[in-house]
mmCIF file of C-alpha atoms in Angstrom:
data_model
loop_
_atom_site.group_PDB
_atom_site.id
_atom_site.type_symbol
_atom_site.label_atom_id
_atom_site.label_comp_id
_atom_site.label_asym_id
_atom_site.label_seq_id
_atom_site.Cartn_x
_atom_site.Cartn_y
_atom_site.Cartn_z
ATOM 1 C CA MET A 14 76.237 15.904 -152.133
ATOM 2 C CA THR A 15 74.902 12.785 -150.522
ATOM 3 C CA ASN A 16 71.756 10.852 -151.624
ATOM 4 C CA GLU A 17 69.832 10.860 -147.906
ATOM 5 C CA ASP A 18 66.509 11.828 -147.119
ATOM 6 C CA PRO A 19 66.231 14.389 -145.047
ATOM 7 C CA GLU A 20 65.093 13.836 -141.164
ATOM 8 C CA PRO A 21 61.434 14.619 -140.604
ATOM 9 C CA PRO A 22 60.423 17.371 -138.203
ATOM 10 C CA ARG A 23 60.001 16.585 -134.199
ATOM 11 C CA LEU A 24 56.489 17.553 -133.246
ATOM 12 C CA VAL A 25 57.069 19.655 -130.260
ATOM 13 C CA ARG A 26 54.317 19.165 -127.218
ATOM 14 C CA PRO A 27 53.658 21.997 -125.425
ATOM 15 C CA TYR A 28 54.503 22.505 -121.752
ATOM 16 C CA VAL A 29 51.067 21.522 -119.786
ATOM 17 C CA THR A 30 50.443 21.238 -115.762
ATOM 18 C CA GLY A 31 48.986 18.347 -114.821
ATOM 19 C CA PRO A 32 48.664 14.535 -115.473
ATOM 20 C CA ALA A 33 49.205 13.893 -118.607
ATOM 21 C CA PRO A 34 46.343 12.091 -120.758
ATOM 22 C CA ASP A 35 45.981 8.777 -121.734
ATOM 23 C CA PRO A 36 46.869 8.105 -125.143
ATOM 24 C CA LEU A 37 43.947 5.224 -125.241
ATOM 25 C CA GLU A 38 41.411 7.617 -124.496
ATOM 26 C CA PRO A 39 40.017 10.151 -126.938
ATOM 27 C CA ALA A 40 40.815 13.482 -126.900
ATOM 28 C CA GLY A 41 37.047 14.988 -127.138
ATOM 29 C CA PRO A 42 33.635 13.903 -127.991
ATOM 30 C CA VAL A 43 33.274 11.772 -130.819
ATOM 31 C CA PRO A 44 31.271 13.309 -133.206
ATOM 32 C CA GLY A 45 27.711 11.177 -133.562
ATOM 33 C CA ALA A 46 28.218 9.182 -130.068
ATOM 34 C CA HIS A 47 25.081 9.209 -127.717
ATOM 35 C CA ARG A 48 25.241 11.244 -124.567
ATOM 36 C CA PRO A 49 23.056 10.428 -121.238
ATOM 37 C CA PRO A 50 20.939 13.520 -120.722
ATOM 38 C CA PRO A 51 22.091 15.302 -117.223
ATOM 39 C CA GLN A 52 20.758 14.552 -113.927
ATOM 40 C CA PRO A 53 19.193 17.270 -111.797
ATOM 41 C CA ALA A 54 21.357 18.269 -108.665
ATOM 42 C CA ALA A 55 19.221 16.784 -105.247
ATOM 43 C CA PRO A 56 18.480 19.974 -103.061
ATOM 44 C CA ARG A 57 20.516 20.684 -100.232
ATOM 45 C CA ARG A 58 19.042 21.223 -96.603
ATOM 46 C CA ARG A 59 20.810 23.763 -94.683
ATOM 47 C CA THR A 60 21.053 22.621 -90.889
ATOM 48 C CA ALA A 61 23.099 24.062 -88.084
ATOM 49 C CA GLY A 62 25.716 22.010 -86.611
ATOM 50 C CA ARG A 63 29.374 21.031 -87.240
ATOM 51 C CA PRO A 64 30.223 19.042 -90.598
ATOM 52 C CA GLY A 65 29.850 15.524 -90.321
ATOM 53 C CA PRO A 66 32.468 12.419 -90.990
ATOM 54 C CA ALA A 67 34.004 11.869 -94.444
ATOM 55 C CA GLY A 68 31.177 10.230 -96.613
ATOM 56 C CA GLY A 69 28.276 11.227 -93.971
ATOM 57 C CA PRO A 70 26.190 14.145 -93.976
ATOM 58 C CA GLY A 71 27.790 17.582 -93.944
ATOM 59 C CA ALA A 72 27.467 20.884 -92.655
ATOM 60 C CA ASP A 73 24.228 21.551 -94.883
ATOM 61 C CA GLU A 74 22.752 18.128 -94.500
ATOM 62 C CA ARG A 75 21.622 16.340 -91.039
ATOM 63 C CA PRO A 76 18.866 13.402 -90.582
ATOM 64 C CA PRO A 77 15.596 14.880 -89.194
ATOM 65 C CA ALA A 78 14.849 14.328 -85.365
ATOM 66 C CA GLY A 79 13.200 11.005 -84.109
ATOM 67 C CA PRO A 80 11.032 10.358 -81.522
ATOM 68 C CA GLY A 81 13.656 8.609 -79.316
ATOM 69 C CA ARG A 82 14.895 12.247 -79.220
ATOM 70 C CA ARG A 83 12.257 14.242 -78.190
ATOM 71 C CA ARG A 84 11.574 11.604 -75.151
ATOM 72 C CA ALA A 85 14.978 12.566 -74.120
ATOM 73 C CA VAL A 86 14.132 16.228 -74.432
ATOM 74 C CA VAL A 87 10.983 15.449 -72.393
ATOM 75 C CA ILE A 88 12.548 13.349 -69.582
ATOM 76 C CA ALA A 89 15.237 16.011 -68.966
ATOM 77 C CA LEU A 90 12.591 18.926 -68.880
ATOM 78 C CA THR A 91 10.763 16.685 -66.225
ATOM 79 C CA ALA A 92 13.873 16.216 -64.220
ATOM 80 C CA ALA A 93 14.672 19.865 -64.373
ATOM 81 C CA VAL A 94 11.191 20.748 -62.946
ATOM 82 C CA THR A 95 11.260 18.346 -60.035
ATOM 83 C CA VAL A 96 14.909 19.437 -58.903
ATOM 84 C CA ILE A 97 13.404 23.053 -59.125
ATOM 85 C CA ALA A 98 10.050 21.998 -57.103
ATOM 86 C CA ALA A 99 12.289 20.113 -53.983
ATOM 87 C CA LEU A 100 14.467 23.294 -53.635
ATOM 88 C CA VAL A 101 11.257 25.573 -53.405
ATOM 89 C CA ALA A 102 9.675 23.531 -50.649
ATOM 90 C CA VAL A 103 13.285 22.824 -48.559
ATOM 91 C CA ALA A 104 13.470 26.962 -48.924
ATOM 92 C CA VAL A 105 9.538 27.544 -47.632
ATOM 93 C CA LEU A 106 10.414 25.042 -44.869
ATOM 94 C CA THR A 107 13.303 26.449 -43.748
ATOM 95 C CA GLY A 108 11.729 29.982 -43.714
ATOM 96 C CA ARG A 109 8.739 28.588 -41.373
ATOM 97 C CA ASP A 110 11.384 26.808 -39.265
ATOM 98 C CA ARG A 111 13.638 29.723 -38.386
ATOM 99 C CA THR A 112 10.388 31.852 -38.089
ATOM 100 C CA ASP A 113 8.844 29.418 -35.144
ATOM 101 C CA ARG A 114 12.087 29.682 -33.325
ATOM 102 C CA THR A 115 12.633 33.600 -33.353
ATOM 103 C CA GLY A 116 8.905 34.040 -32.929
ATOM 104 C CA ALA A 117 8.241 32.036 -29.820
ATOM 105 C CA VAL A 118 9.143 33.598 -26.166
ATOM 106 C CA PRO A 119 9.744 31.774 -23.205
ATOM 107 C CA SER A 120 8.296 33.443 -20.119
ATOM 108 C CA ALA A 121 11.074 35.069 -17.782
ATOM 109 C CA LEU A 122 8.443 34.253 -14.720
ATOM 110 C CA PRO A 123 9.107 31.401 -12.579
ATOM 111 C CA ALA A 124 6.537 28.770 -11.838
ATOM 112 C CA PRO A 125 4.931 29.229 -8.490
ATOM 113 C CA GLN A 126 6.083 26.803 -5.830
ATOM 114 C CA ASP A 127 3.515 27.715 -3.328
ATOM 115 C CA THR A 128 -0.163 26.732 -3.526
ATOM 116 C CA GLY A 129 -1.318 27.948 -0.441
ATOM 117 C CA ASP A 130 -4.060 30.433 0.269
ATOM 118 C CA LEU A 131 -3.742 33.525 -1.753
ATOM 119 C CA SER A 132 -6.836 35.539 -0.898
ATOM 120 C CA GLY A 133 -5.018 38.166 1.086
ATOM 121 C CA ALA A 134 -2.160 38.971 -1.954
ATOM 122 C CA THR A 135 -1.979 41.563 -3.601
ATOM 123 C CA PRO A 136 -1.805 41.141 -7.587
ATOM 124 C CA ASP A 137 1.254 42.526 -8.854
ATOM 125 C CA PRO A 138 0.021 45.495 -11.458
ATOM 126 C CA SER A 139 3.445 44.723 -14.066
ATOM 127 C CA VAL A 140 2.427 41.075 -14.738
ATOM 128 C CA PRO A 141 -0.797 41.173 -17.338
ATOM 129 C CA GLY A 142 -3.661 38.967 -16.300
ATOM 130 C CA PRO A 143 -5.404 36.308 -18.712
ATOM 131 C CA ALA A 144 -7.418 37.688 -21.476
ATOM 132 C CA THR A 145 -11.193 37.187 -20.946
ATOM 133 C CA PRO A 146 -14.039 36.858 -23.753
ATOM 134 C CA GLY A 147 -15.325 40.817 -24.884
ATOM 135 C CA SER A 148 -12.587 42.386 -23.351
ATOM 136 C CA SER A 149 -10.609 44.903 -25.344
ATOM 137 C CA GLY A 150 -6.753 44.519 -26.161
ATOM 138 C CA ALA A 151 -4.623 41.858 -26.904
ATOM 139 C CA ALA A 152 -4.545 39.101 -25.221
ATOM 140 C CA ALA A 153 -1.312 38.167 -22.920
ATOM 141 C CA THR A 154 1.562 36.556 -24.200
ATOM 142 C CA SER A 155 1.510 32.686 -24.199
ATOM 143 C CA GLY A 156 4.032 31.306 -21.094
ATOM 144 C CA ALA A 157 3.367 34.354 -19.125
ATOM 145 C CA THR A 158 2.265 33.324 -15.751
ATOM 146 C CA ARG A 159 0.251 35.792 -13.323
ATOM 147 C CA THR A 160 2.379 35.659 -9.899
ATOM 148 C CA PRO A 161 1.028 37.523 -7.155
ATOM 149 C CA SER A 162 3.290 39.447 -5.270
ATOM 150 C CA ARG A 163 3.785 38.810 -1.491
ATOM 151 C CA THR A 164 5.728 40.027 1.403
ATOM 152 C CA GLY A 165 6.190 36.547 3.069
ATOM 153 C CA PRO A 166 5.018 33.456 3.358
ATOM 154 C CA ALA A 167 1.362 32.760 4.935
ATOM 155 C CA LYS A 168 1.267 32.738 8.593
ATOM 156 C CA ARG A 169 -0.349 29.739 10.053
ATOM 157 C CA SER A 170 -1.738 28.582 13.615
ATOM 158 C CA ALA A 171 0.517 26.499 15.380
ATOM 159 C CA SER A 172 -2.522 24.014 15.388
ATOM 160 C CA THR A 173 -4.748 22.761 13.014
ATOM 161 C CA ALA A 174 -8.704 23.729 12.994
ATOM 162 C CA GLY A 175 -10.207 21.448 15.036
ATOM 163 C CA THR A 176 -7.483 20.122 16.937
ATOM 164 C CA PRO A 177 -7.053 21.613 20.623
ATOM 165 C CA GLU A 178 -4.065 22.782 21.809
ATOM 166 C CA ALA A 179 -1.742 20.357 24.421
ATOM 167 C CA ALA A 180 -2.036 21.490 27.781
ATOM 168 C CA ALA A 181 0.710 21.851 29.933
ATOM 169 C CA ASN A 182 0.981 19.640 33.862
ATOM 170 C CA PRO A 183 2.501 21.965 35.913
ATOM 171 C CA GLY A 184 1.989 20.427 38.996
ATOM 172 C CA GLY A 185 2.987 17.273 37.613
ATOM 173 C CA THR A 186 0.052 15.285 38.427
ATOM 174 C CA ASP A 187 -0.818 11.371 37.493
ATOM 175 C CA LEU A 188 -2.308 12.458 34.139
ATOM 176 C CA ALA A 189 -3.683 8.475 33.686
ATOM 177 C CA LEU A 190 -4.862 7.878 37.034
ATOM 178 C CA GLY A 191 -8.671 6.640 36.863
ATOM 179 C CA ARG A 192 -8.747 6.701 32.785
ATOM 180 C CA PRO A 193 -9.820 4.331 30.786
ATOM 181 C CA ALA A 194 -6.893 1.780 30.074
ATOM 182 C CA THR A 195 -6.566 -1.209 27.600
ATOM 183 C CA ALA A 196 -4.282 -4.212 27.060
ATOM 184 C CA SER A 197 -3.235 -6.535 24.712
ATOM 185 C CA SER A 198 -4.166 -9.345 27.087
ATOM 186 C CA VAL A 199 -4.867 -10.310 30.719
ATOM 187 C CA GLU A 200 -3.960 -13.332 32.946
ATOM 188 C CA GLY A 201 -7.320 -13.410 34.505
ATOM 189 C CA GLU A 202 -10.341 -10.758 35.768
ATOM 190 C CA ALA A 203 -8.380 -10.245 38.816
ATOM 191 C CA TYR A 204 -5.452 -8.409 36.616
ATOM 192 C CA ALA A 205 -7.040 -6.428 34.167
ATOM 193 C CA PRO A 206 -5.744 -3.267 32.768
ATOM 194 C CA ARG A 207 -7.922 -0.860 34.978
ATOM 195 C CA PHE A 208 -5.676 -2.274 38.115
ATOM 196 C CA ALA A 209 -2.773 -0.438 36.855
ATOM 197 C CA VAL A 210 -3.944 3.251 36.592
ATOM 198 C CA ASP A 211 -6.515 2.927 39.548
ATOM 199 C CA GLY A 212 -3.675 4.492 42.439
ATOM 200 C CA ASP A 213 -3.279 1.478 44.602
ATOM 201 C CA LEU A 214 0.012 -0.168 44.321
ATOM 202 C CA GLY A 215 -2.020 -3.560 45.940
ATOM 203 C CA THR A 216 -3.568 -4.617 42.988
ATOM 204 C CA ARG A 217 -1.645 -4.818 39.463
ATOM 205 C CA TRP A 218 -1.992 -5.830 35.523
ATOM 206 C CA SER A 219 -0.753 -9.120 34.326
ATOM 207 C CA SER A 220 -0.419 -10.111 30.961
ATOM 208 C CA ALA A 221 -0.419 -13.425 29.092
ATOM 209 C CA PHE A 222 2.515 -15.525 29.309
ATOM 210 C CA SER A 223 3.858 -14.518 26.091
ATOM 211 C CA ASP A 224 5.510 -12.221 23.670
ATOM 212 C CA PRO A 225 4.985 -8.936 22.830
ATOM 213 C CA GLN A 226 2.243 -7.716 25.281
ATOM 214 C CA TRP A 227 1.260 -4.220 25.721
ATOM 215 C CA ILE A 228 -0.990 -1.568 27.751
ATOM 216 C CA SER A 229 -2.352 1.747 26.990
ATOM 217 C CA VAL A 230 -3.971 4.680 28.640
ATOM 218 C CA ASP A 231 -6.392 7.345 27.705
ATOM 219 C CA LEU A 232 -5.672 10.546 28.608
ATOM 220 C CA GLY A 233 -8.782 12.268 27.673
ATOM 221 C CA ARG A 234 -6.990 15.007 25.708
ATOM 222 C CA LEU A 235 -3.890 16.364 24.831
ATOM 223 C CA TRP A 236 -1.414 16.932 27.274
ATOM 224 C CA LEU A 237 2.479 17.680 27.144
ATOM 225 C CA VAL A 238 3.736 14.647 28.533
ATOM 226 C CA THR A 239 7.191 15.059 30.227
ATOM 227 C CA ARG A 240 7.565 12.019 32.064
ATOM 228 C CA VAL A 241 5.952 8.186 32.256
ATOM 229 C CA VAL A 242 6.575 5.751 35.826
ATOM 230 C CA LEU A 243 6.233 2.156 35.364
ATOM 231 C CA ARG A 244 6.172 0.540 38.355
ATOM 232 C CA TRP A 245 6.681 -3.508 38.085
ATOM 233 C CA GLU A 246 6.175 -6.753 39.691
ATOM 234 C CA VAL A 247 8.479 -9.447 39.991
ATOM 235 C CA ALA A 248 7.800 -10.116 36.134
ATOM 236 C CA TYR A 249 8.811 -7.319 34.488
ATOM 237 C CA GLY A 250 10.239 -6.244 30.745
ATOM 238 C CA VAL A 251 13.754 -6.696 29.566
ATOM 239 C CA GLU A 252 12.824 -5.000 26.368
ATOM 240 C CA CYS A 253 10.241 -2.594 26.055
ATOM 241 C CA ASP A 254 9.379 0.583 24.604
ATOM 242 C CA LEU A 255 6.917 3.676 25.499
ATOM 243 C CA ALA A 256 5.043 5.414 22.509
ATOM 244 C CA VAL A 257 2.386 8.161 22.189
ATOM 245 C CA SER A 258 -0.030 9.051 19.511
ATOM 246 C CA ALA A 259 -2.941 11.623 19.207
ATOM 247 C CA ASP A 260 -5.728 9.603 17.735
ATOM 248 C CA GLY A 261 -4.668 6.245 19.296
ATOM 249 C CA THR A 262 -4.345 5.024 15.518
ATOM 250 C CA THR A 263 -1.004 6.509 14.528
ATOM 251 C CA TRP A 264 1.994 5.953 16.953
ATOM 252 C CA ARG A 265 5.283 7.569 17.689
ATOM 253 C CA THR A 266 7.923 5.754 20.045
ATOM 254 C CA VAL A 267 9.755 8.187 22.265
ATOM 255 C CA TRP A 268 11.513 5.841 24.397
ATOM 256 C CA ARG A 269 13.085 2.315 24.461
ATOM 257 C CA THR A 270 15.088 -0.065 26.470
ATOM 258 C CA GLY A 271 17.006 -3.371 26.145
ATOM 259 C CA GLU A 272 18.318 -3.416 29.651
ATOM 260 C CA GLY A 273 15.361 -3.274 31.654
ATOM 261 C CA ALA A 274 15.956 -3.969 35.386
ATOM 262 C CA GLY A 275 12.313 -3.996 36.940
ATOM 263 C CA GLY A 276 11.542 -1.814 40.331
ATOM 264 C CA VAL A 277 10.405 1.381 39.491
ATOM 265 C CA GLN A 278 11.392 2.767 35.954
ATOM 266 C CA ASP A 279 11.098 6.222 36.116
ATOM 267 C CA VAL A 280 11.611 7.718 32.234
ATOM 268 C CA ARG A 281 11.720 11.191 31.189
ATOM 269 C CA ILE A 282 11.065 12.510 27.903
ATOM 270 C CA ALA A 283 10.840 15.923 26.262
ATOM 271 C CA ALA A 284 7.529 17.663 26.531
ATOM 272 C CA THR A 285 5.434 15.972 24.079
ATOM 273 C CA PRO A 286 1.600 16.379 23.004
ATOM 274 C CA ALA A 287 -0.141 13.275 23.597
ATOM 275 C CA ARG A 288 -3.627 11.825 24.235
ATOM 276 C CA PHE A 289 -2.692 8.194 24.139
ATOM 277 C CA VAL A 290 0.546 6.491 25.960
ATOM 278 C CA ARG A 291 1.183 2.846 25.414
ATOM 279 C CA MET A 292 3.921 0.585 26.734
ATOM 280 C CA THR A 293 5.141 -2.562 24.764
ATOM 281 C CA GLY A 294 6.907 -5.314 25.906
ATOM 282 C CA THR A 295 8.977 -7.381 23.780
ATOM 283 C CA ARG A 296 11.402 -9.754 25.899
ATOM 284 C CA ARG A 297 10.359 -10.680 29.642
ATOM 285 C CA VAL A 298 12.433 -11.490 32.577
ATOM 286 C CA THR A 299 10.547 -14.553 33.840
ATOM 287 C CA GLN A 300 8.318 -17.089 32.532
ATOM 288 C CA TYR A 301 5.354 -15.663 33.356
ATOM 289 C CA GLY A 302 3.454 -12.234 31.609
ATOM 290 C CA TYR A 303 4.294 -8.708 32.109
ATOM 291 C CA SER A 304 2.812 -7.426 35.298
ATOM 292 C CA LEU A 305 2.899 -3.770 36.394
ATOM 293 C CA PHE A 306 1.438 -2.236 39.969
ATOM 294 C CA ALA A 307 1.058 1.410 38.355
ATOM 295 C CA PHE A 308 1.114 2.759 35.199
ATOM 296 C CA GLU A 309 1.800 6.887 35.750
ATOM 297 C CA VAL A 310 1.945 9.572 32.897
ATOM 298 C CA ARG A 311 2.915 13.068 34.046
#
């Protein structure tokens, strides 16, 4: 038997999960040590929303709303009200425009073209007349025009009131014989215009020695003229024309020539109403004026 000290028993530490305790820290409170009083926990504020980021306010804590947020809400509400008001105004205007387009009915009656005398016309009973003050019933539709019915255009007389009809000259007599005559000029007293309508072939009218010159005769009333006879002296017109008038102011040319040969120039025209007949010469054959023995109108 050996004289050896027995091996001291080993302490077996039970298996504990978690981190091992620090051997430098005491395992429990040290008797007699001073402990700080417990601090009350801050009250939590429950607010709706998602949890905040780490280290920030969580799902139960949010900062109160400030003036900037309230201003943004007011601006958003104002914009929404403005848009709604604009949409309502557009809808109202569109409705009015459609009403104006569908409400106006254009008249199917054409505007009257003839403004002549309607005293003998019979009014059309199918067309409503204009409403008068104090009358019963609704006013006539705007745009409808009262158009009297007619069986045909109004007949008018062949001659206007106060104007005599042109007389015919079946015998072919000289209508200018002894009638008043005038001229643009005369060569002298012995060659006055009256000598061209006096029926005497020994006398004559002679003008000044220039162009143009004319002679006119007043027949006294309207006649249907069909023939004019010019009996020239040696001084005749190469270029001349004939014109007629009912009042001596408004003239209408009925014949013209540029190849006058003098002598007896017998001009035939269609039956034309005329009171005044005029011959105008524009080019002479000699250095003298225009000279006529006779100016006959038939």
